[in-house]
Amino acid sequence: MGVTFDQIIDALLQGAYVTIWITLASTVGGAILAFASGIGSLSHFAPARWLSKTYVQIFRGTSLLVQLFWLYYALPVLIGIHISPVAAGILGLSLNIGAYGAEVVRGALQSVDEGQLEAARALNFTPGQTLRRILLPQSIIEMMPPFGNLAIQNLKDSSLVSLISLSDLAFQADDLRNRAFESDTITILGLTLLFYFVMALVLMGAMRLLERYFEKVSGREVAR
Amino acid sequence: MKPIVRFDKVTKSFGDTVILRDFDFELTPGERVVLMGPSGSGKSTVLRILMTLEDIQDGVVYIDDEPLWHEGVGNNLKPASDKHLRKMRGNVGMVFQHFNLFPNMTVLRNIIEAPMKVLKLSRKEAEARADELLARVGMSDKREAYPNSLSGGQKQRVAIARAMAMRPKLLLFDEPTSALDPEMVGDVLQVIKDLAAEHDLTMLIVTHEMGFARDVADRVCFFCDGQILEQGAPSKIFTDPAEDRTRQFLRMVLHEEPASEAS
């Protein structure tokens, strides 16, 4: 019994690698879903609105852990589709964070001044052109601070994938704790917190850089 | 001459509030008409209906004898499709009270974007058009600037160039100087006067600037409660109005804006 310090670090690094990967993939997946359903919820096409709103309600209104259980344990029983724990984890986190992100996208698009829409109409832009050239460039800056929060939320939520047998950082920490002497518990859990914190710092830094970039292209200052 | 714009018994309401009732109005090509009247009297609504920003509840609006909000002929009219509205909108341009420039684009981009994306002009053609217009409105040196760095008067001059770049037959001005500091008003009015002198496009202008109206307008229409209470040449309306309401209103406007007489 017992583990060395090097073994602790090794195992935590392995876990962190899985966590980073899952967080990045599901943040990108979530962003795609957020734009698709945020824009969809404002569409003139009723089924697109209905689909977007239903998706947002369902995934905001149920527990992420239960969503992961459904994807990993219930889908195989229900429709005979087996997906890997990695796929289930990324899909579950994407769907969940995408539902929150959709509300951010919708709110930011609606915050653009009505006069911009009137000018776009007077110049005879199509709805698609108005969205791409006027609404999105102006509102993306407003989405960045809440997106940053969601990305960090997503990093921390990713620890739930340990419960569908993925060996992420939280899983490794728990595994180490079971194998180690009780006296090492503080070291293991302390390092685990530190690992999450450093990853969050890097994520916040990256979001800040994105924010700066979009500040330039939007012609609008971000409200803090 | 055939009218370029014709309102035939048009009714427009917002919920229970009727803005225009059985409204009739005509514009002949090349005519410059100023609409005046108290706020809420329906004058801006006339512009917004023509720009397809507001729909109508009853009656028919014609542009060049073609129904704007309807498709079909004679009594067989059905509500216009998006395609029809897009086609009709190509005839009309609008300058807004609050400019509504796109803050994410440079001055040049604001002007060339629609000619390129909507009229499918090449970048070269669109820029040539934009440069000519920027020179005309005295904004050539701000070509690469962003709207946020401009004064209100400069923004409005760019907005006028942006609307002109689409080569509309009919240009609408919705209180183009009401949001400007007093010292900017003259510049913008001068730009509009110059355009009126150089082009034969039809202009419909909502403004309370009487000096400007006297110089530019062929006809002034005084609005009250969704109707044109009286109309005529500016010299007649401003010096010898037939209606008490008109006289009252003019006195009030003169009091508020003594500078407008001088301009």
Short mmCIF file of C-alpha atoms in Angstrom, two decimals, chain A residues 113 115-116 118-126 129 133-134 137-138 216-220, chain B residues 48 51-53 86 89-90 92 96 100-105 113-114 117-118 148 162 166:
data_model
loop_
_atom_site.label_atom_id
_atom_site.label_comp_id
_atom_site.label_asym_id
_atom_site.label_seq_id
_atom_site.Cartn_x
_atom_site.Cartn_y
_atom_site.Cartn_z
CA ASP A 113 -29.89 48.28 -31.11
CA GLY A 115 -31.85 50.86 -35.31
CA GLN A 116 -29.15 48.53 -36.66
CA GLU A 118 -33.79 48.99 -39.44
CA ALA A 119 -30.71 50.27 -41.25
CA ALA A 120 -29.95 46.75 -42.47
CA ARG A 121 -33.48 46.45 -43.77
CA ALA A 122 -33.37 49.86 -45.44
CA LEU A 123 -30.20 48.77 -47.25
CA ASN A 124 -31.98 45.58 -48.32
CA PHE A 125 -29.64 43.08 -46.66
CA THR A 126 -31.01 39.54 -46.40
CA GLN A 129 -26.34 38.93 -44.31
CA ARG A 133 -22.25 41.18 -41.13
CA ILE A 134 -24.05 43.22 -38.50
CA PRO A 137 -19.86 41.03 -35.21
CA GLN A 138 -21.51 43.55 -32.90
CA LYS A 216 -11.33 45.29 -31.98
CA VAL A 217 -13.68 43.79 -34.57
CA SER A 218 -16.97 44.78 -32.94
CA GLY A 219 -16.48 48.53 -32.59
CA ARG A 220 -18.04 48.14 -29.16
CA ARG B 48 -41.52 53.91 -42.07
CA MET B 51 -39.27 51.81 -46.03
CA THR B 52 -41.21 48.62 -45.13
CA LEU B 53 -40.31 49.02 -41.47
CA ARG B 86 -37.04 43.05 -51.20
CA ARG B 89 -37.25 48.19 -51.16
CA GLY B 90 -34.62 48.66 -53.87
CA VAL B 92 -36.25 53.48 -51.50
CA PHE B 96 -32.50 57.94 -39.75
CA ASN B 100 -27.73 53.89 -37.39
CA LEU B 101 -24.26 53.51 -38.87
CA PHE B 102 -22.75 50.06 -38.34
CA PRO B 103 -20.16 50.53 -35.56
CA ASN B 104 -18.26 47.38 -36.55
CA MET B 105 -17.39 48.80 -39.97
CA GLU B 113 -21.19 46.88 -47.91
CA ALA B 114 -24.73 47.02 -49.30
CA LYS B 117 -23.54 42.41 -51.07
CA VAL B 118 -26.99 43.49 -52.21
CA ASN B 148 -17.58 55.96 -32.89
CA ARG B 162 -24.59 55.30 -47.40
CA MET B 166 -27.83 52.39 -53.26
#
